[in-house]
Amino acid sequence: MTHADPDDRVARRAIVTGAARGIGLALARRLVTERYDTTLVDVDPAVESVASELGARSAVIDLTAPDASQRMRALVDDAPCWLLVNNAGIFDTTPLLDVCLADWDRLQTVNTRSMVTTMQAVVPSMIEAGGGRVVNMASMAAKLGTPGEAAYAVSKAGVVALGRIAAQEFGPHGVTVNSICPGYVLTDMGADTRNDEQVASWTAMSPLGRLADVDDIASLVAYLASDGASYITGQALNVTGGMCTS
Ligand SMILES: NC(=O)c1ccc[n+]([C@@H]2O[C@H](COP(=O)([O-])OP(=O)(O)OC[C@H]3O[C@@H](n4cnc5c(N)ncnc54)[C@H](O)[C@@H]3O)[C@@H](O)[C@H]2O)c1
């Protein structure tokens, strides 16, 4: 199986995980607008109605479940995937000395191991078709991180490391792999851990004087999926409004 003509992206397949809401939904919406044949994946069954509103496909999959690999592989049975966006994630703030190890393991499994599962399931179809793009959602926490974010920051640093290795392993097959490190985006994630004072102090960290919008992340994903980004791989790209510059 080969990819559809790049000028006819309507048949180029894109898969976005964690797409029932938040950043993932914005990414999926943008990819549909850009005429990718997009599949939204989420553990939340709401993904079905959300996808149907967009005119896209959907799959309800818990990426930590034993059948996740098989279910993801089924998405590329009939056509190869051009773009895999590993976006699903969970957040936690707990002081390190209080972290419950079961919670630690769960967070690493959702945020990092699930990307191994999806890459193992989907990247072979890219390799067979002669190339593709993988975009993994990391976080500014991978590079900075704040007290209470140990499990989350470690999981996202793992995402960046995973992307670096995957880029080296898949590059010879024409598959690029990049991580995105957003700063603060006001989605449902972490909503219960923020107040007006925190939002004001995060906003002040950016020289641009604002927090990120979901579309700031979607623009970068659209670019990484495009032909113009064919020589960008193994990177951890900040979308932090200048909060993080390394
Ligand atoms: N919001 C931010 O400020 C921010 C900043 C940096 C990075 N990120 C990252 O961006 C990504 C999306 O964040 P968001 O703010 O949209 O979060 P969100 O909580 O709004 O959405 C996350 C989505 O992932 C899904 N999900 C969770 N566990 C899953 C599983 N086991 N299987 C399948 N789907 C699962 C959820 O159902 C949800 O739809 C995450 O990886 C997050 O770590 C977010």
PDB file of C-alpha atoms and ligand atoms in Angstrom:
ATOM      1  CA  MET A   1       0.000   0.000   0.000  1.00  0.00           C
ATOM      2  CA  THR A   2       1.273   3.478  -0.799  1.00  0.00           C
ATOM      3  CA  HIS A   3       0.167   6.922   0.355  1.00  0.00           C
ATOM      4  CA  ALA A   4      -2.308   8.929  -1.642  1.00  0.00           C
ATOM      5  CA  ASP A   5      -0.894  11.713  -3.787  1.00  0.00           C
ATOM      6  CA  PRO A   6       0.207  14.597  -1.484  1.00  0.00           C
ATOM      7  CA  ASP A   7      -1.923  16.995  -3.518  1.00  0.00           C
ATOM      8  CA  ASP A   8      -4.914  14.810  -2.793  1.00  0.00           C
ATOM      9  CA  ARG A   9      -4.654  14.702   0.973  1.00  0.00           C
ATOM     10  CA  VAL A  10      -8.277  13.766   1.301  1.00  0.00           C
ATOM     11  CA  ALA A  11      -7.032  10.195   1.103  1.00  0.00           C
ATOM     12  CA  ARG A  12      -3.973  10.740   3.305  1.00  0.00           C
ATOM     13  CA  ARG A  13      -4.719   9.212   6.650  1.00  0.00           C
ATOM     14  CA  ALA A  14      -4.100  11.000   9.954  1.00  0.00           C
ATOM     15  CA  ILE A  15      -4.693   9.552  13.427  1.00  0.00           C
ATOM     16  CA  VAL A  16      -4.935  11.750  16.523  1.00  0.00           C
ATOM     17  CA  THR A  17      -5.120  10.213  19.997  1.00  0.00           C
ATOM     18  CA  GLY A  18      -6.789  11.940  22.927  1.00  0.00           C
ATOM     19  CA  ALA A  19      -8.998  13.754  20.431  1.00  0.00           C
ATOM     20  CA  ALA A  20     -12.345  13.866  22.249  1.00  0.00           C
ATOM     21  CA  ARG A  21     -11.569  17.321  23.633  1.00  0.00           C
ATOM     22  CA  GLY A  22      -8.887  19.939  24.279  1.00  0.00           C
ATOM     23  CA  ILE A  23      -5.728  20.099  22.198  1.00  0.00           C
ATOM     24  CA  GLY A  24      -6.403  16.777  20.438  1.00  0.00           C
ATOM     25  CA  LEU A  25      -9.804  17.939  19.244  1.00  0.00           C
ATOM     26  CA  ALA A  26      -8.306  21.189  17.908  1.00  0.00           C
ATOM     27  CA  LEU A  27      -5.624  19.196  16.073  1.00  0.00           C
ATOM     28  CA  ALA A  28      -8.215  16.882  14.544  1.00  0.00           C
ATOM     29  CA  ARG A  29     -10.391  19.820  13.493  1.00  0.00           C
ATOM     30  CA  ARG A  30      -7.409  21.467  11.775  1.00  0.00           C
ATOM     31  CA  LEU A  31      -6.425  18.256   9.980  1.00  0.00           C
ATOM     32  CA  VAL A  32      -9.984  17.762   8.724  1.00  0.00           C
ATOM     33  CA  THR A  33      -9.939  21.370   7.483  1.00  0.00           C
ATOM     34  CA  GLU A  34      -6.702  20.581   5.659  1.00  0.00           C
ATOM     35  CA  ARG A  35      -8.442  17.591   4.033  1.00  0.00           C
ATOM     36  CA  TYR A  36      -6.700  14.727   5.795  1.00  0.00           C
ATOM     37  CA  ASP A  37      -8.718  11.543   6.241  1.00  0.00           C
ATOM     38  CA  THR A  38      -8.691  11.864  10.020  1.00  0.00           C
ATOM     39  CA  THR A  39      -9.429   9.331  12.761  1.00  0.00           C
ATOM     40  CA  LEU A  40     -10.017  10.552  16.303  1.00  0.00           C
ATOM     41  CA  VAL A  41      -9.042   8.060  19.019  1.00  0.00           C
ATOM     42  CA  ASP A  42      -9.995   8.416  22.676  1.00  0.00           C
ATOM     43  CA  VAL A  43     -10.963   6.349  25.722  1.00  0.00           C
ATOM     44  CA  ASP A  44     -13.928   8.687  26.107  1.00  0.00           C
ATOM     45  CA  PRO A  45     -16.931   7.471  24.028  1.00  0.00           C
ATOM     46  CA  ALA A  46     -17.788  11.141  23.416  1.00  0.00           C
ATOM     47  CA  VAL A  47     -15.180  10.945  20.655  1.00  0.00           C
ATOM     48  CA  GLU A  48     -17.754   9.265  18.426  1.00  0.00           C
ATOM     49  CA  SER A  49     -20.161  12.215  18.321  1.00  0.00           C
ATOM     50  CA  VAL A  50     -17.322  14.732  18.207  1.00  0.00           C
ATOM     51  CA  ALA A  51     -15.806  12.978  15.175  1.00  0.00           C
ATOM     52  CA  SER A  52     -19.131  12.625  13.458  1.00  0.00           C
ATOM     53  CA  GLU A  53     -19.686  16.403  13.784  1.00  0.00           C
ATOM     54  CA  LEU A  54     -16.336  16.917  12.056  1.00  0.00           C
ATOM     55  CA  GLY A  55     -17.136  14.369   9.347  1.00  0.00           C
ATOM     56  CA  ALA A  56     -14.217  12.255  10.562  1.00  0.00           C
ATOM     57  CA  ARG A  57     -13.731   8.666  11.714  1.00  0.00           C
ATOM     58  CA  SER A  58     -13.443   7.648  15.356  1.00  0.00           C
ATOM     59  CA  ALA A  59     -12.339   4.769  17.544  1.00  0.00           C
ATOM     60  CA  VAL A  60     -12.955   4.355  21.263  1.00  0.00           C
ATOM     61  CA  ILE A  61      -9.702   2.847  22.517  1.00  0.00           C
ATOM     62  CA  ASP A  62      -8.103   2.822  25.956  1.00  0.00           C
ATOM     63  CA  LEU A  63      -4.456   3.097  24.976  1.00  0.00           C
ATOM     64  CA  THR A  64      -3.411   1.323  28.173  1.00  0.00           C
ATOM     65  CA  ALA A  65      -5.619  -1.737  27.562  1.00  0.00           C
ATOM     66  CA  PRO A  66      -4.153  -5.074  26.462  1.00  0.00           C
ATOM     67  CA  ASP A  67      -5.995  -4.898  23.131  1.00  0.00           C
ATOM     68  CA  ALA A  68      -4.847  -1.331  22.339  1.00  0.00           C
ATOM     69  CA  SER A  69      -2.133  -2.405  19.927  1.00  0.00           C
ATOM     70  CA  GLN A  70      -4.469  -4.677  17.978  1.00  0.00           C
ATOM     71  CA  ARG A  71      -7.200  -2.010  17.886  1.00  0.00           C
ATOM     72  CA  MET A  72      -4.758   0.646  16.645  1.00  0.00           C
ATOM     73  CA  ARG A  73      -3.362  -1.716  13.994  1.00  0.00           C
ATOM     74  CA  ALA A  74      -6.898  -2.270  12.694  1.00  0.00           C
ATOM     75  CA  LEU A  75      -7.080   1.455  11.865  1.00  0.00           C
ATOM     76  CA  VAL A  76      -4.435   1.013   9.166  1.00  0.00           C
ATOM     77  CA  ASP A  77      -5.634  -2.318   7.780  1.00  0.00           C
ATOM     78  CA  ASP A  78      -6.968  -0.826   4.567  1.00  0.00           C
ATOM     79  CA  ALA A  79      -4.691   2.211   4.065  1.00  0.00           C
ATOM     80  CA  PRO A  80      -1.382   3.386   5.508  1.00  0.00           C
ATOM     81  CA  CYS A  81      -1.200   6.185   8.038  1.00  0.00           C
ATOM     82  CA  TRP A  82       0.616   9.347   6.919  1.00  0.00           C
ATOM     83  CA  LEU A  83       0.428  11.218  10.239  1.00  0.00           C
ATOM     84  CA  LEU A  84       0.231   9.797  13.760  1.00  0.00           C
ATOM     85  CA  VAL A  85      -0.277  12.364  16.515  1.00  0.00           C
ATOM     86  CA  ASN A  86       0.233  10.849  19.952  1.00  0.00           C
ATOM     87  CA  ASN A  87      -1.592  13.414  22.039  1.00  0.00           C
ATOM     88  CA  ALA A  88      -3.500  11.477  24.740  1.00  0.00           C
ATOM     89  CA  GLY A  89      -2.270  12.282  28.217  1.00  0.00           C
ATOM     90  CA  ILE A  90      -3.149  12.775  31.858  1.00  0.00           C
ATOM     91  CA  PHE A  91      -1.851  15.216  34.450  1.00  0.00           C
ATOM     92  CA  ASP A  92      -1.165  15.084  38.159  1.00  0.00           C
ATOM     93  CA  THR A  93       0.249  17.386  40.780  1.00  0.00           C
ATOM     94  CA  THR A  94       1.350  15.602  43.922  1.00  0.00           C
ATOM     95  CA  PRO A  95       4.410  16.381  46.038  1.00  0.00           C
ATOM     96  CA  LEU A  96       7.077  13.791  45.321  1.00  0.00           C
ATOM     97  CA  LEU A  97       7.130  12.364  48.838  1.00  0.00           C
ATOM     98  CA  ASP A  98       3.374  11.746  48.672  1.00  0.00           C
ATOM     99  CA  VAL A  99       3.226  10.170  45.218  1.00  0.00           C
ATOM    100  CA  CYS A 100       1.429   6.813  45.209  1.00  0.00           C
ATOM    101  CA  LEU A 101       3.485   4.436  43.069  1.00  0.00           C
ATOM    102  CA  ALA A 102       0.424   2.941  41.394  1.00  0.00           C
ATOM    103  CA  ASP A 103      -0.557   6.457  40.280  1.00  0.00           C
ATOM    104  CA  TRP A 104       3.020   7.042  39.107  1.00  0.00           C
ATOM    105  CA  ASP A 105       2.909   3.870  36.983  1.00  0.00           C
ATOM    106  CA  ARG A 106      -0.499   4.733  35.559  1.00  0.00           C
ATOM    107  CA  LEU A 107       0.669   8.174  34.478  1.00  0.00           C
ATOM    108  CA  GLN A 108       3.823   6.804  32.788  1.00  0.00           C
ATOM    109  CA  THR A 109       1.693   4.164  31.057  1.00  0.00           C
ATOM    110  CA  VAL A 110      -0.793   6.657  29.631  1.00  0.00           C
ATOM    111  CA  ASN A 111       1.652   9.442  28.804  1.00  0.00           C
ATOM    112  CA  THR A 112       4.673   7.539  27.516  1.00  0.00           C
ATOM    113  CA  ARG A 113       4.128   3.790  27.080  1.00  0.00           C
ATOM    114  CA  SER A 114       0.957   4.351  25.034  1.00  0.00           C
ATOM    115  CA  MET A 115       3.112   6.059  22.390  1.00  0.00           C
ATOM    116  CA  VAL A 116       5.214   2.899  22.101  1.00  0.00           C
ATOM    117  CA  THR A 117       1.995   0.937  21.614  1.00  0.00           C
ATOM    118  CA  THR A 118       0.671   3.231  18.903  1.00  0.00           C
ATOM    119  CA  MET A 119       3.990   3.547  17.074  1.00  0.00           C
ATOM    120  CA  GLN A 120       4.414  -0.242  17.041  1.00  0.00           C
ATOM    121  CA  ALA A 121       0.905  -0.560  15.633  1.00  0.00           C
ATOM    122  CA  VAL A 122       0.968   2.214  13.036  1.00  0.00           C
ATOM    123  CA  VAL A 123       4.536   3.004  11.929  1.00  0.00           C
ATOM    124  CA  PRO A 124       4.985  -0.288  10.004  1.00  0.00           C
ATOM    125  CA  SER A 125       2.244   0.938   7.628  1.00  0.00           C
ATOM    126  CA  MET A 126       4.219   4.177   7.093  1.00  0.00           C
ATOM    127  CA  ILE A 127       7.419   2.263   6.425  1.00  0.00           C
ATOM    128  CA  GLU A 128       5.666  -0.005   3.958  1.00  0.00           C
ATOM    129  CA  ALA A 129       4.217   3.035   2.176  1.00  0.00           C
ATOM    130  CA  GLY A 130       7.604   4.786   1.973  1.00  0.00           C
ATOM    131  CA  GLY A 131       7.321   7.362   4.746  1.00  0.00           C
ATOM    132  CA  GLY A 132       5.202   9.273   7.214  1.00  0.00           C
ATOM    133  CA  ARG A 133       5.153  11.640  10.177  1.00  0.00           C
ATOM    134  CA  VAL A 134       4.904  11.032  13.911  1.00  0.00           C
ATOM    135  CA  VAL A 135       4.213  13.904  16.300  1.00  0.00           C
ATOM    136  CA  ASN A 136       4.345  13.184  20.026  1.00  0.00           C
ATOM    137  CA  MET A 137       2.833  15.587  22.552  1.00  0.00           C
ATOM    138  CA  ALA A 138       5.373  16.305  25.274  1.00  0.00           C
ATOM    139  CA  SER A 139       5.252  19.449  27.435  1.00  0.00           C
ATOM    140  CA  MET A 140       7.307  22.383  28.676  1.00  0.00           C
ATOM    141  CA  ALA A 141       7.413  20.272  31.856  1.00  0.00           C
ATOM    142  CA  ALA A 142       9.875  17.949  30.076  1.00  0.00           C
ATOM    143  CA  LYS A 143      12.412  20.783  30.143  1.00  0.00           C
ATOM    144  CA  LEU A 144      11.400  22.900  33.177  1.00  0.00           C
ATOM    145  CA  GLY A 145       8.725  21.391  35.396  1.00  0.00           C
ATOM    146  CA  THR A 146       7.579  22.757  38.727  1.00  0.00           C
ATOM    147  CA  PRO A 147       7.164  21.278  42.223  1.00  0.00           C
ATOM    148  CA  GLY A 148       4.445  18.629  42.314  1.00  0.00           C
ATOM    149  CA  GLU A 149       4.932  17.689  38.659  1.00  0.00           C
ATOM    150  CA  ALA A 150       7.503  14.901  39.135  1.00  0.00           C
ATOM    151  CA  ALA A 151       5.479  12.081  37.564  1.00  0.00           C
ATOM    152  CA  TYR A 152       4.211  14.290  34.732  1.00  0.00           C
ATOM    153  CA  ALA A 153       7.592  15.885  33.998  1.00  0.00           C
ATOM    154  CA  VAL A 154       9.323  12.493  33.979  1.00  0.00           C
ATOM    155  CA  SER A 155       6.689  11.085  31.608  1.00  0.00           C
ATOM    156  CA  LYS A 156       7.129  14.019  29.221  1.00  0.00           C
ATOM    157  CA  ALA A 157      10.935  13.904  29.384  1.00  0.00           C
ATOM    158  CA  GLY A 158      10.443  10.248  28.420  1.00  0.00           C
ATOM    159  CA  VAL A 159       8.350  11.342  25.443  1.00  0.00           C
ATOM    160  CA  VAL A 160      11.182  13.607  24.251  1.00  0.00           C
ATOM    161  CA  ALA A 161      13.749  10.801  24.657  1.00  0.00           C
ATOM    162  CA  LEU A 162      11.451   8.344  22.913  1.00  0.00           C
ATOM    163  CA  GLY A 163      11.077  10.732  19.980  1.00  0.00           C
ATOM    164  CA  ARG A 164      14.845  11.163  19.664  1.00  0.00           C
ATOM    165  CA  ILE A 165      15.395   7.398  19.415  1.00  0.00           C
ATOM    166  CA  ALA A 166      12.381   6.807  17.170  1.00  0.00           C
ATOM    167  CA  ALA A 167      13.629   9.523  14.799  1.00  0.00           C
ATOM    168  CA  GLN A 168      16.930   7.672  14.435  1.00  0.00           C
ATOM    169  CA  GLU A 169      15.300   4.261  13.970  1.00  0.00           C
ATOM    170  CA  PHE A 170      12.576   5.374  11.543  1.00  0.00           C
ATOM    171  CA  GLY A 171      14.525   8.059   9.620  1.00  0.00           C
ATOM    172  CA  PRO A 172      16.084   5.626   7.150  1.00  0.00           C
ATOM    173  CA  HIS A 173      12.517   4.635   6.197  1.00  0.00           C
ATOM    174  CA  GLY A 174      11.415   8.210   5.487  1.00  0.00           C
ATOM    175  CA  VAL A 175       9.475   8.606   8.738  1.00  0.00           C
ATOM    176  CA  THR A 176      10.094  11.760  10.792  1.00  0.00           C
ATOM    177  CA  VAL A 177       9.414  11.930  14.522  1.00  0.00           C
ATOM    178  CA  ASN A 178       9.129  15.141  16.526  1.00  0.00           C
ATOM    179  CA  SER A 179       7.900  16.108  19.977  1.00  0.00           C
ATOM    180  CA  ILE A 180       5.953  19.262  20.778  1.00  0.00           C
ATOM    181  CA  CYS A 181       6.426  20.994  24.121  1.00  0.00           C
ATOM    182  CA  PRO A 182       3.463  23.302  24.786  1.00  0.00           C
ATOM    183  CA  GLY A 183       3.432  25.720  27.675  1.00  0.00           C
ATOM    184  CA  TYR A 184       0.148  26.448  29.455  1.00  0.00           C
ATOM    185  CA  VAL A 185      -2.995  25.814  27.431  1.00  0.00           C
ATOM    186  CA  LEU A 186      -6.294  26.352  29.225  1.00  0.00           C
ATOM    187  CA  THR A 187      -7.989  23.053  28.413  1.00  0.00           C
ATOM    188  CA  ASP A 188      -9.771  20.695  30.831  1.00  0.00           C
ATOM    189  CA  MET A 189      -6.375  19.322  31.796  1.00  0.00           C
ATOM    190  CA  GLY A 190      -5.328  20.711  35.152  1.00  0.00           C
ATOM    191  CA  ALA A 191      -8.466  22.846  35.407  1.00  0.00           C
ATOM    192  CA  ASP A 192      -8.914  21.852  39.045  1.00  0.00           C
ATOM    193  CA  THR A 193      -5.394  22.961  39.915  1.00  0.00           C
ATOM    194  CA  ARG A 194      -5.544  26.536  38.706  1.00  0.00           C
ATOM    195  CA  ASN A 195      -6.996  29.780  40.012  1.00  0.00           C
ATOM    196  CA  ASP A 196      -7.013  33.343  38.673  1.00  0.00           C
ATOM    197  CA  GLU A 197      -3.794  34.177  40.487  1.00  0.00           C
ATOM    198  CA  GLN A 198      -1.968  31.193  38.951  1.00  0.00           C
ATOM    199  CA  VAL A 199      -3.235  31.989  35.476  1.00  0.00           C
ATOM    200  CA  ALA A 200      -2.040  35.601  35.863  1.00  0.00           C
ATOM    201  CA  SER A 201       1.401  34.511  37.017  1.00  0.00           C
ATOM    202  CA  TRP A 202       1.770  31.958  34.181  1.00  0.00           C
ATOM    203  CA  THR A 203       0.681  34.601  31.670  1.00  0.00           C
ATOM    204  CA  ALA A 204       3.354  36.962  32.988  1.00  0.00           C
ATOM    205  CA  MET A 205       6.023  34.324  32.209  1.00  0.00           C
ATOM    206  CA  SER A 206       5.517  34.837  28.476  1.00  0.00           C
ATOM    207  CA  PRO A 207       7.064  37.856  26.766  1.00  0.00           C
ATOM    208  CA  LEU A 208       4.029  37.718  24.507  1.00  0.00           C
ATOM    209  CA  GLY A 209       1.776  38.268  27.525  1.00  0.00           C
ATOM    210  CA  ARG A 210      -0.650  35.443  26.883  1.00  0.00           C
ATOM    211  CA  LEU A 211      -1.116  31.735  27.359  1.00  0.00           C
ATOM    212  CA  ALA A 212      -1.239  29.316  24.441  1.00  0.00           C
ATOM    213  CA  ASP A 213      -4.366  28.722  22.429  1.00  0.00           C
ATOM    214  CA  VAL A 214      -5.114  25.224  21.114  1.00  0.00           C
ATOM    215  CA  ASP A 215      -4.723  26.600  17.585  1.00  0.00           C
ATOM    216  CA  ASP A 216      -1.107  27.557  18.332  1.00  0.00           C
ATOM    217  CA  ILE A 217      -0.409  23.846  18.740  1.00  0.00           C
ATOM    218  CA  ALA A 218      -2.576  22.859  15.761  1.00  0.00           C
ATOM    219  CA  SER A 219      -0.612  25.179  13.455  1.00  0.00           C
ATOM    220  CA  LEU A 220       2.652  23.451  14.318  1.00  0.00           C
ATOM    221  CA  VAL A 221       1.173  19.976  13.820  1.00  0.00           C
ATOM    222  CA  ALA A 222      -0.202  21.021  10.422  1.00  0.00           C
ATOM    223  CA  TYR A 223       3.245  22.279   9.469  1.00  0.00           C
ATOM    224  CA  LEU A 224       5.007  19.118  10.671  1.00  0.00           C
ATOM    225  CA  ALA A 225       2.581  17.067   8.553  1.00  0.00           C
ATOM    226  CA  SER A 226       3.321  19.134   5.455  1.00  0.00           C
ATOM    227  CA  ASP A 227       5.915  18.543   2.741  1.00  0.00           C
ATOM    228  CA  GLY A 228       7.816  21.627   3.907  1.00  0.00           C
ATOM    229  CA  ALA A 229       8.750  19.879   7.170  1.00  0.00           C
ATOM    230  CA  SER A 230      10.359  16.838   5.563  1.00  0.00           C
ATOM    231  CA  TYR A 231      13.856  17.657   6.940  1.00  0.00           C
ATOM    232  CA  ILE A 232      12.768  18.245  10.557  1.00  0.00           C
ATOM    233  CA  THR A 233      13.138  15.215  12.791  1.00  0.00           C
ATOM    234  CA  GLY A 234      14.243  14.267  16.299  1.00  0.00           C
ATOM    235  CA  GLN A 235      13.295  17.692  17.680  1.00  0.00           C
ATOM    236  CA  ALA A 236      11.467  18.790  20.824  1.00  0.00           C
ATOM    237  CA  LEU A 237       9.787  21.981  19.644  1.00  0.00           C
ATOM    238  CA  ASN A 238       8.622  24.579  22.170  1.00  0.00           C
ATOM    239  CA  VAL A 239       5.254  26.304  21.788  1.00  0.00           C
ATOM    240  CA  THR A 240       5.533  28.249  25.011  1.00  0.00           C
ATOM    241  CA  GLY A 241       5.285  31.907  23.990  1.00  0.00           C
ATOM    242  CA  GLY A 242       8.938  32.283  24.981  1.00  0.00           C
ATOM    243  CA  MET A 243       8.510  30.890  28.520  1.00  0.00           C
ATOM    244  CA  CYS A 244      11.075  28.221  27.722  1.00  0.00           C
ATOM    245  CA  THR A 245      13.902  28.858  25.290  1.00  0.00           C
ATOM    246  CA  SER A 246      16.036  25.725  25.536  1.00  0.00           C
TER     247      SER A 246
HETATM  248  N1  LIG B   1      -3.149  21.728  28.609  1.00  0.00           N
HETATM  249  C1  LIG B   1      -1.878  22.061  28.764  1.00  0.00           C
HETATM  250  O1  LIG B   1      -1.535  23.093  29.345  1.00  0.00           O
HETATM  251  C2  LIG B   1      -0.805  21.172  28.211  1.00  0.00           C
HETATM  252  C3  LIG B   1       0.527  21.649  28.230  1.00  0.00           C
HETATM  253  C4  LIG B   1       1.533  20.843  27.735  1.00  0.00           C
HETATM  254  C5  LIG B   1       1.249  19.597  27.207  1.00  0.00           C
HETATM  255  N2  LIG B   1      -0.046  19.153  27.199  1.00  0.00           N
HETATM  256  C6  LIG B   1      -0.279  17.816  26.653  1.00  0.00           C
HETATM  257  O2  LIG B   1      -1.176  17.892  25.573  1.00  0.00           O
HETATM  258  C7  LIG B   1      -1.965  16.696  25.507  1.00  0.00           C
HETATM  259  C8  LIG B   1      -3.462  17.048  25.493  1.00  0.00           C
HETATM  260  O3  LIG B   1      -3.731  17.811  26.650  1.00  0.00           O
HETATM  261  P1  LIG B   1      -5.142  18.520  26.897  1.00  0.00           P
HETATM  262  O4  LIG B   1      -4.849  19.752  27.651  1.00  0.00           O
HETATM  263  O5  LIG B   1      -5.922  18.597  25.653  1.00  0.00           O
HETATM  264  O6  LIG B   1      -5.784  17.462  27.912  1.00  0.00           O
HETATM  265  P2  LIG B   1      -7.296  16.988  28.116  1.00  0.00           P
HETATM  266  O7  LIG B   1      -7.332  16.363  29.469  1.00  0.00           O
HETATM  267  O8  LIG B   1      -8.247  18.078  27.820  1.00  0.00           O
HETATM  268  O9  LIG B   1      -7.443  15.852  26.982  1.00  0.00           O
HETATM  269  C9  LIG B   1      -6.738  14.640  27.048  1.00  0.00           C
HETATM  270  C10 LIG B   1      -7.475  13.597  26.253  1.00  0.00           C
HETATM  271  O10 LIG B   1      -6.743  12.345  26.373  1.00  0.00           O
HETATM  272  C11 LIG B   1      -7.698  11.296  26.561  1.00  0.00           C
HETATM  273  N3  LIG B   1      -7.092  10.141  27.223  1.00  0.00           N
HETATM  274  C12 LIG B   1      -6.639  10.077  28.505  1.00  0.00           C
HETATM  275  N4  LIG B   1      -6.245   8.824  28.790  1.00  0.00           N
HETATM  276  C13 LIG B   1      -6.441   8.074  27.671  1.00  0.00           C
HETATM  277  C14 LIG B   1      -6.257   6.692  27.362  1.00  0.00           C
HETATM  278  N5  LIG B   1      -5.800   5.825  28.278  1.00  0.00           N
HETATM  279  N6  LIG B   1      -6.559   6.262  26.121  1.00  0.00           N
HETATM  280  C15 LIG B   1      -7.066   7.125  25.197  1.00  0.00           C
HETATM  281  N7  LIG B   1      -7.292   8.436  25.453  1.00  0.00           N
HETATM  282  C16 LIG B   1      -6.984   8.909  26.671  1.00  0.00           C
HETATM  283  C17 LIG B   1      -8.777  11.940  27.427  1.00  0.00           C
HETATM  284  O11 LIG B   1      -9.988  11.207  27.421  1.00  0.00           O
HETATM  285  C18 LIG B   1      -8.885  13.332  26.809  1.00  0.00           C
HETATM  286  O12 LIG B   1      -9.850  13.368  25.772  1.00  0.00           O
HETATM  287  C19 LIG B   1      -1.556  15.853  26.706  1.00  0.00           C
HETATM  288  O13 LIG B   1      -0.588  14.886  26.308  1.00  0.00           O
HETATM  289  C20 LIG B   1      -0.927  16.872  27.640  1.00  0.00           C
HETATM  290  O14 LIG B   1      -0.001  16.296  28.528  1.00  0.00           O
HETATM  291  C21 LIG B   1      -1.075  19.907  27.686  1.00  0.00           C
END
